[in-house]
Coordinates of C-alpha atoms in Angstrom, one line a residue:
Chain A
G1 CA 36.1 -23.1 157.2
A2 CA 33.9 -22.2 154.1
V3 CA 36.6 -23.0 151.3
V4 CA 35.8 -23.2 147.7
S5 CA 38.4 -24.3 145.2
Q6 CA 38.3 -24.4 141.3
H7 CA 40.0 -26.5 138.9
P8 CA 41.9 -26.1 137.1
S9 CA 43.7 -22.4 137.9
W10 CA 44.7 -21.8 134.5
V11 CA 43.6 -23.4 131.2
I12 CA 45.0 -22.7 127.6
C13 CA 43.0 -23.9 124.9
K14 CA 42.7 -23.9 121.0
S15 CA 39.7 -22.0 119.2
G16 CA 36.7 -24.1 118.9
T17 CA 37.4 -26.5 121.6
S18 CA 35.2 -26.9 124.9
V19 CA 37.1 -26.0 128.3
K20 CA 35.3 -27.4 131.7
I21 CA 35.8 -25.9 134.8
E22 CA 35.1 -27.4 138.3
C23 CA 33.7 -25.4 141.5
R24 CA 33.7 -27.2 144.9
S25 CA 32.9 -26.5 148.0
L26 CA 35.1 -28.5 150.3
D27 CA 33.7 -28.2 153.9
F28 CA 30.1 -27.5 153.4
Q29 CA 27.1 -28.0 151.2
A30 CA 25.8 -25.4 149.2
T31 CA 22.7 -25.2 147.7
T32 CA 23.5 -22.5 145.2
M33 CA 26.5 -21.4 143.4
F34 CA 27.3 -18.4 141.6
W35 CA 29.5 -18.1 138.2
Y36 CA 31.3 -14.7 137.3
R37 CA 33.6 -13.6 134.8
Q38 CA 36.0 -10.8 135.2
F39 CA 38.1 -9.0 132.5
P40 CA 41.2 -7.3 133.3
K41 CA 40.7 -4.2 135.7
Q42 CA 37.0 -4.8 135.8
S43 CA 34.6 -6.0 138.2
L44 CA 33.0 -9.2 138.6
M45 CA 29.8 -9.8 136.3
L46 CA 27.5 -12.4 137.4
M47 CA 27.2 -15.0 134.5
A48 CA 24.7 -17.3 136.1
T49 CA 23.0 -18.9 139.1
S50 CA 23.2 -22.3 139.8
N51 CA 20.9 -24.3 141.9
E52 CA 21.6 -28.0 142.8
G53 CA 19.5 -30.3 140.7
S54 CA 17.9 -27.7 138.6
K55 CA 18.6 -25.8 135.5
A56 CA 21.0 -22.5 136.0
T57 CA 19.6 -18.9 135.4
Y58 CA 21.6 -16.7 133.0
E59 CA 22.1 -13.3 133.2
Q60 CA 21.0 -11.1 130.4
G61 CA 23.5 -11.6 127.7
V62 CA 25.0 -14.6 128.6
E63 CA 24.5 -17.4 125.9
K64 CA 23.2 -20.4 127.7
D65 CA 24.2 -23.0 124.9
K66 CA 27.8 -21.7 125.1
F67 CA 28.3 -21.6 129.0
L68 CA 26.8 -24.9 130.0
I69 CA 26.6 -25.1 133.8
N70 CA 25.9 -28.4 135.9
H71 CA 24.9 -28.4 139.3
A72 CA 24.9 -32.0 140.3
S73 CA 25.5 -32.2 143.8
L74 CA 25.9 -29.9 146.8
T75 CA 29.5 -29.6 146.6
L76 CA 30.2 -29.5 142.6
S77 CA 29.2 -27.0 140.0
T78 CA 30.7 -26.9 136.5
L79 CA 30.7 -24.5 133.9
T80 CA 31.4 -25.6 130.4
V81 CA 32.8 -23.2 127.8
T82 CA 31.9 -24.5 124.3
S83 CA 33.5 -23.8 121.1
A84 CA 35.6 -21.2 122.8
H85 CA 36.9 -18.3 121.3
P86 CA 39.6 -15.6 121.9
E87 CA 37.0 -13.2 123.0
D88 CA 36.3 -16.0 125.7
S89 CA 39.7 -15.5 127.4
S90 CA 38.9 -14.2 130.9
F91 CA 39.2 -14.9 134.6
Y92 CA 36.3 -17.1 135.7
I93 CA 35.3 -17.6 139.3
C94 CA 32.6 -19.2 141.3
S95 CA 31.1 -18.8 144.2
A96 CA 29.2 -20.8 146.8
T97 CA 27.0 -20.1 149.4
F98 CA 26.8 -20.8 152.9
D99 CA 26.2 -18.1 155.4
T100 CA 27.5 -15.6 152.6
Q101 CA 28.8 -16.2 149.3
Y102 CA 32.3 -17.6 149.3
F103 CA 34.4 -17.4 146.3
G104 CA 36.7 -19.8 144.8
P105 CA 40.5 -18.9 143.5
G106 CA 39.2 -18.4 140.0
T107 CA 40.4 -19.7 136.7
R108 CA 42.3 -18.2 134.1
L109 CA 41.2 -19.3 130.6
T110 CA 43.1 -18.4 127.6
V111 CA 41.9 -19.2 124.1
L112 CA 44.3 -19.1 121.2
Chain B
Q1 CA 22.5 5.1 136.5
K2 CA 24.2 1.9 137.5
E3 CA 23.1 0.0 140.5
V4 CA 26.4 0.5 142.2
E5 CA 29.2 3.0 141.8
Q6 CA 32.7 2.8 143.2
D7 CA 35.4 5.2 142.3
P8 CA 38.2 2.7 140.7
G9 CA 41.0 4.9 142.1
P10 CA 44.1 4.1 142.1
L11 CA 44.3 5.2 145.8
S12 CA 47.8 5.4 147.0
V13 CA 48.6 6.1 150.6
P14 CA 51.7 5.8 153.0
E15 CA 51.9 3.1 155.9
G16 CA 49.6 4.0 158.8
A17 CA 47.4 6.0 156.9
I18 CA 43.5 5.8 157.6
V19 CA 42.0 4.8 154.3
S20 CA 38.2 5.6 153.3
L21 CA 36.5 3.7 150.6
N22 CA 33.2 4.5 149.3
C23 CA 30.4 3.4 147.2
T24 CA 26.8 4.8 146.3
Y25 CA 23.8 2.5 145.2
S26 CA 20.6 3.2 143.7
N27 CA 18.5 -0.1 144.6
S28 CA 16.7 1.0 147.7
A29 CA 15.9 -3.0 147.9
F30 CA 19.6 -3.8 148.9
Q31 CA 19.6 -4.8 152.7
Y32 CA 23.2 -6.1 152.9
F33 CA 26.3 -4.7 152.4
M34 CA 29.4 -6.6 151.8
W35 CA 33.1 -5.5 151.3
Y36 CA 35.3 -8.0 149.4
R37 CA 39.0 -7.5 149.1
Q38 CA 40.8 -9.0 146.0
Y39 CA 44.6 -9.6 145.5
S40 CA 45.8 -9.6 142.1
R41 CA 44.7 -12.7 139.9
K42 CA 43.1 -14.0 143.3
G43 CA 39.3 -14.7 144.0
P44 CA 37.8 -11.9 146.2
E45 CA 37.9 -12.7 150.0
L46 CA 35.0 -11.5 152.3
L47 CA 36.2 -8.8 154.9
M48 CA 32.9 -8.0 156.6
Y49 CA 29.1 -7.1 156.1
T50 CA 26.7 -5.3 157.6
Y51 CA 22.8 -5.4 157.7
S52 CA 20.9 -2.4 157.0
S53 CA 22.1 1.0 158.5
G54 CA 24.9 1.3 160.7
N55 CA 28.5 0.7 161.5
K56 CA 30.3 -2.2 161.9
E57 CA 33.7 -2.8 163.3
D58 CA 36.2 -5.5 162.9
G59 CA 39.7 -5.0 164.0
R60 CA 41.5 -2.4 161.6
F61 CA 38.3 -2.3 159.6
T62 CA 35.1 -0.3 159.9
A63 CA 31.9 -0.5 157.6
Q64 CA 29.4 1.8 157.4
V65 CA 26.1 2.0 155.8
D66 CA 23.6 5.2 155.3
K67 CA 20.5 3.6 153.7
S68 CA 19.0 7.4 153.6
S69 CA 21.6 8.2 151.4
K70 CA 22.4 5.4 149.8
Y71 CA 26.0 5.5 150.7
I72 CA 28.4 2.8 151.7
S73 CA 31.8 3.2 153.6
L74 CA 34.8 1.1 154.5
F75 CA 37.5 2.7 156.5
I76 CA 40.6 1.0 157.1
R77 CA 42.7 2.2 160.3
D78 CA 46.7 1.8 160.6
S79 CA 46.9 0.6 156.7
Q80 CA 49.5 -1.9 156.2
P81 CA 51.4 -2.8 152.8
S82 CA 49.6 -6.0 153.0
D83 CA 46.2 -4.4 152.6
S84 CA 47.2 -3.3 148.9
A85 CA 44.5 -5.0 146.8
T86 CA 41.5 -3.9 145.2
Y87 CA 38.4 -3.5 147.6
L88 CA 34.7 -4.2 146.1
C89 CA 31.8 -3.2 147.6
A90 CA 28.8 -5.6 146.9
P91 CA 25.5 -4.9 148.0
T92 CA 22.7 -7.5 147.8
R93 CA 18.9 -7.8 148.6
G94 CA 18.8 -10.7 150.8
G95 CA 20.4 -13.5 152.4
S96 CA 23.4 -15.5 150.8
N97 CA 21.3 -17.1 147.9
Y98 CA 20.8 -13.6 146.5
K99 CA 23.2 -12.4 143.9
L100 CA 25.8 -9.4 144.6
T101 CA 26.1 -6.4 142.6
F102 CA 29.6 -5.7 142.5
G103 CA 31.1 -2.0 142.1
K104 CA 34.0 -1.5 140.0
G105 CA 36.5 -1.8 142.8
T106 CA 39.0 0.5 144.1
L107 CA 42.7 -0.3 143.8
L108 CA 44.6 0.5 146.9
T109 CA 48.1 0.7 147.3
V110 CA 49.8 1.3 150.7
N111 CA 53.4 2.3 150.5
P112 CA 56.0 1.5 153.2

């Protein structure tokens, strides 16, 4: 149990385009989901906390207009990277809370 | 001072060795102490967690927390090549809806 999925697992896009990443809790309902970013050989950095039905809380230094988060239901949160640039290339990971945080497999974004 | 400090390694041991992984932290409000394992290009997987000070054992893994010295340890007995991964400590203030603060992670390689 406690499985979290992400889609897509890998995406390449051109600079200036927007990319949407989905995070789903498959077998439980999660009131809170978190979005992290991880650069190569670095640890996970929390980007934002997402609660179902309310606005996301962003960490300091994370542009809320660039990283749009929607938590429309207890099993789905989406992260949209708007006007993506090469420096946004990273590994994006979500987590969903049940008795603890369960992580998705991650989405690798490459912006050309 | 960073909230969580973890030696990134890398750490290389022979199969069967006892491995000790450690973190220190500065925030005395942390109450739950998580250990995650992350394989390359995958999301973190929860290994175990402890609440407050003390020891917790799960198979070959033992987590130890000393709140007086703000020191967290994970011991792996009879290490296996399949244990080769990055290990992340992640203390948190509260339950599952509280954000995690990750250490940098220690890259472990267990050689057959």
